[in-house]
Coordinates of C-alpha atoms in Angstrom, one line a residue:
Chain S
X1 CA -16.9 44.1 111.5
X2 CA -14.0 46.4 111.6
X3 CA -14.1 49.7 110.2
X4 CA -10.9 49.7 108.5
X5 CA -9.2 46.1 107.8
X6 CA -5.6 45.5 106.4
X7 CA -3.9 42.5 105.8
X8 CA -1.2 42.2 108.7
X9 CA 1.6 40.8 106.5
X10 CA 4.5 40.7 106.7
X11 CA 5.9 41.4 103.1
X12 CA 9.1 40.7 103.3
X13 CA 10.6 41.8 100.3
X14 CA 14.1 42.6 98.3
X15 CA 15.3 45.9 97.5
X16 CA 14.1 46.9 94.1
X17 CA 11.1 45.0 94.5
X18 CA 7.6 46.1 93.7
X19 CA 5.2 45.4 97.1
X20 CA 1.7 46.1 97.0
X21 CA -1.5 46.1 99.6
X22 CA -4.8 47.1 100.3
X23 CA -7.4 47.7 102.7
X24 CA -11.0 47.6 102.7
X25 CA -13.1 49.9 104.5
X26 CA -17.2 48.9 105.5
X27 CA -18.2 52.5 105.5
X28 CA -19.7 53.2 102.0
X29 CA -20.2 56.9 103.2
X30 CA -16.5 57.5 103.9
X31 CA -15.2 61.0 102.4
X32 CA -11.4 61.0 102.6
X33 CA -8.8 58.1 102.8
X34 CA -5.3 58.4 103.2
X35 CA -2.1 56.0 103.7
X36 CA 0.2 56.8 106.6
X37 CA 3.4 55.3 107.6
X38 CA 4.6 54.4 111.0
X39 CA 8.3 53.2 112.0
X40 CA 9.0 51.2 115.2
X41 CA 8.1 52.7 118.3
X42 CA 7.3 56.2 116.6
X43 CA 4.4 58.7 115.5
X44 CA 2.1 57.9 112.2
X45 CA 3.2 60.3 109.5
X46 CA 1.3 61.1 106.7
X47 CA 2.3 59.0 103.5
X48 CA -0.5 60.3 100.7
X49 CA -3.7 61.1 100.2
X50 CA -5.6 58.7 98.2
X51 CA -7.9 60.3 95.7
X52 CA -10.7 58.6 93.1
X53 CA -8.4 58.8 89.9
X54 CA -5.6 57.5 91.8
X55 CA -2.3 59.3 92.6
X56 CA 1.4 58.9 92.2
X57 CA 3.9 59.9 94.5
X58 CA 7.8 59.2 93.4
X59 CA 7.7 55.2 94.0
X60 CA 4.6 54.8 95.6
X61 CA 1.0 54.1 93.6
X62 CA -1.9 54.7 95.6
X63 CA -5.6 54.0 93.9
X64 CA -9.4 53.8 95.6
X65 CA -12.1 51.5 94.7
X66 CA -15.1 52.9 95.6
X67 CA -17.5 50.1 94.5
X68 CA -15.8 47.4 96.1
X69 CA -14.8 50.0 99.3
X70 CA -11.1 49.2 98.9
X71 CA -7.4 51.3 98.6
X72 CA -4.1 49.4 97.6
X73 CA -0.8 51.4 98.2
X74 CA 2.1 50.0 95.6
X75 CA 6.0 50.6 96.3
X76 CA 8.4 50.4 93.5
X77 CA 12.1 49.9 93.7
X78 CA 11.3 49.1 97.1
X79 CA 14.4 51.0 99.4
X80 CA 15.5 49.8 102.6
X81 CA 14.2 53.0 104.0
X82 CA 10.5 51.6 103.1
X83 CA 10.7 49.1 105.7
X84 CA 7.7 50.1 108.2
X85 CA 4.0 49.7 108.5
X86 CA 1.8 51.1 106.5
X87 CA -1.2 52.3 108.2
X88 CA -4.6 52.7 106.1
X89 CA -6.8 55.6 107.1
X90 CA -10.1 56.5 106.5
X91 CA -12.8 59.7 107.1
X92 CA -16.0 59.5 107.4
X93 CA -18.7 62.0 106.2
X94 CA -19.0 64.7 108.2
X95 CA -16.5 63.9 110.6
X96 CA -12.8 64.7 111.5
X97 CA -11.8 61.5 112.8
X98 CA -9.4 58.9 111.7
X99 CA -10.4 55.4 111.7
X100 CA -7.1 53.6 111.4
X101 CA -6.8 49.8 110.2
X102 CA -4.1 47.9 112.2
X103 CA -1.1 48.1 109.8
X104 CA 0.6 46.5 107.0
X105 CA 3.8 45.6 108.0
X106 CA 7.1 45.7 105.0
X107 CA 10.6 44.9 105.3
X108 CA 12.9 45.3 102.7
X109 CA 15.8 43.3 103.0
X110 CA 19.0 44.2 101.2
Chain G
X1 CA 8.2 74.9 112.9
X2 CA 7.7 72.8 116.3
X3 CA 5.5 70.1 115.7
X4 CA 3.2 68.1 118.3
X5 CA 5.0 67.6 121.5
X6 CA 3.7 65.3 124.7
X7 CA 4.6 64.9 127.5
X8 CA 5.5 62.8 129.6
X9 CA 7.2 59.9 127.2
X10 CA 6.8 57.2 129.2
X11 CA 4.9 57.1 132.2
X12 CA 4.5 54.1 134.5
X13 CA 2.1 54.1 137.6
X14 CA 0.1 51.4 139.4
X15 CA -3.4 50.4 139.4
X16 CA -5.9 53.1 141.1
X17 CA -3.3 55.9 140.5
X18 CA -4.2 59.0 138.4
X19 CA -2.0 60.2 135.4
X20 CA -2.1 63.5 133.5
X21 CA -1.2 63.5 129.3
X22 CA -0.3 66.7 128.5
X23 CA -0.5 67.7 124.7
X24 CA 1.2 71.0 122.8
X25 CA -0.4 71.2 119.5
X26 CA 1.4 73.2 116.7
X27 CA 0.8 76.7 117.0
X28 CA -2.2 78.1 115.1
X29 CA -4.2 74.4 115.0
X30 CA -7.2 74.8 116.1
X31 CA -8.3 71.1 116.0
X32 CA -6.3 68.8 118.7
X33 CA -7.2 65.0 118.9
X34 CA -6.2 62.2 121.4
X35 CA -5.7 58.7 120.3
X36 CA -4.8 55.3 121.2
X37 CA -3.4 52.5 120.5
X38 CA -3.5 49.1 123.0
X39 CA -1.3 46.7 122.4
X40 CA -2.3 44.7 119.1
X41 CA -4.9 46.8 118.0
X42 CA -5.1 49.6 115.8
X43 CA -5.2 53.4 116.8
X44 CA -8.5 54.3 117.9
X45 CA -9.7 57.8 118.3
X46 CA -10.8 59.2 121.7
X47 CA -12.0 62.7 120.9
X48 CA -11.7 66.1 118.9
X49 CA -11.4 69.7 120.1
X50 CA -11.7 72.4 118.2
X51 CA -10.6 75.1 119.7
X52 CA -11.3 74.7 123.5
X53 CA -14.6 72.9 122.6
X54 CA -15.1 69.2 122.5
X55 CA -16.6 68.8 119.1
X56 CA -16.6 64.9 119.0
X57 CA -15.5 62.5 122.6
X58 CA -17.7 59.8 121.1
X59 CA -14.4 57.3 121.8
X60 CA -13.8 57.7 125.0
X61 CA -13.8 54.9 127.1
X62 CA -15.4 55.6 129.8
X63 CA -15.8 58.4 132.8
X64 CA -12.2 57.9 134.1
X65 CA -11.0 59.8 131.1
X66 CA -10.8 63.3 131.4
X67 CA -9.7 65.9 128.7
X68 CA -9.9 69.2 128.6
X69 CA -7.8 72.3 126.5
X70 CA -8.2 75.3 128.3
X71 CA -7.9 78.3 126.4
X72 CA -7.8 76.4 123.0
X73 CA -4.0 76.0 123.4
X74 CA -2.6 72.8 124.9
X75 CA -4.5 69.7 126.0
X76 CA -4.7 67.5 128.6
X77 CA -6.0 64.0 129.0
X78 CA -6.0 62.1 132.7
X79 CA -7.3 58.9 133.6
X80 CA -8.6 58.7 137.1
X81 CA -8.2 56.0 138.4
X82 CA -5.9 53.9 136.0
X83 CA -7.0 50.3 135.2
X84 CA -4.3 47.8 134.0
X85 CA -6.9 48.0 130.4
X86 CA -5.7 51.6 130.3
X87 CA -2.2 50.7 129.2
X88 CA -1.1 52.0 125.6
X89 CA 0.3 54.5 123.1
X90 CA -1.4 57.9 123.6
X91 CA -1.5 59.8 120.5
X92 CA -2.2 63.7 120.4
X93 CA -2.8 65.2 116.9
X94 CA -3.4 68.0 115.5
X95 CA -4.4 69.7 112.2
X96 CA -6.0 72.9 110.2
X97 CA -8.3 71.0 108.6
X98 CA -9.5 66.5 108.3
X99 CA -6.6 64.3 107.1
X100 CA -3.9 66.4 107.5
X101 CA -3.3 65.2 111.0
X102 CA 0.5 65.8 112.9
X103 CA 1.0 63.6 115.3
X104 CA 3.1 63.6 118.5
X105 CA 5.8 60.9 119.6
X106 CA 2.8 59.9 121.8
X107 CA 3.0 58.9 125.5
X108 CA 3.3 55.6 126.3
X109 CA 1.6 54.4 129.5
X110 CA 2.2 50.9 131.3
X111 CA -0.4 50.5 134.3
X112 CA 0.9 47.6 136.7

């Protein structure tokens, strides 16, 4: 079983849409989880951390489910600008590293 | 401030040959990472310095991977000899502290 799992997609939504995803994570242990973003052919960039009450940040909604070892990310008003994948990232307990799940993918279409 | 720069961008060599990553952290990081992603799988980490000591090279493939960070500055990360299975995205990262990683443009390497 994977450590991190996302559902691929693709969302293919219209601007001003709402889009929403999760991922689910096997480690109950895990510590930290975070969403990142990634554009074609570029670097993963930090989107937001994801803490236990749940966090806003401008348009996007992220909240963790600890009991059922999932994290959704939700986009409002979806922009043109959000079209990317969405990479879902998780910490283990005592660790530093990342374990990445393959990617959401979202395109906003005008 | 400079972020995470690699080098080179691309690099394409043949079967057998040796290849050398180079990663500049941003200054005053003490924890560098290397990662990787093959084609249609997620990143996967490959190992953690702090400082100039491996803390964590529990991903590394296998013994044709090399890194090393001399001096707790840059890093460097070759594969000797390549295998066609080597080919990917190599990430460097670095941070202050977990999560808050910066990654480099990465250095993508085609092994024919």
């Amino acid at each position: 079983r994977k450590e991190v799992e996302q559902d691929p997609g693709p969302f293919n939504v219209p601007e001003g849409a709402t889009v929403a995803f999760n991922c689910t994570y096997s480690n109950s242990a895990s510590q930290s989880f975070f969403w990142y973003r990634q554009d074609c052919r570029k670097e993963p960039k930090l989107l937001m951390s994801v803490y236990s009450s749940g966090n806003e940040d401008g348009r996007f909604t992220a909240q963790l489910n600890r009991a059922s070892q999932y994290i959704s990310l939700l986009i409002r008003d979806s922009k043109l600008s959000d079209s990317a994948t969405y990479l879902c990232v998780v910490i283990g307990s005592n660790d530093y590293k990342l374990s990445f799940g393959a990617g959401t993918t979202v395109t906003v279409r005008a | 401030e400079a972020g995470v720069t690699q080098f080179p961008s691309h690099s394409v060599i043949e079967k057998g040959q040796t290849v050398t990553l180079r990663c500049d952290p941003i200054s005053g990081h003490d924890n560098l990472y290397w990662y990787r992603r093959v084609m249609g799988k997620e990143i996967k980490f490959l190992l953690h310095f702090v400082k100039e000591s491996k803390q964590d090279e529990s991903g590394m493939p296998n013994n044709r991977f090399l890194a090393e960070r001399t001096g707790g500055t840059y890093s460097t990360l070759k594969v000797q000899p390549a295998e066609l299975e080597d080919s990917g995205v190599y990430f460097c990262a670095s941070s202050q502290g977990p999560g808050r990683e910066f990654f480099g443009p990465g250095t993508r390497l085609t092994v024919l």
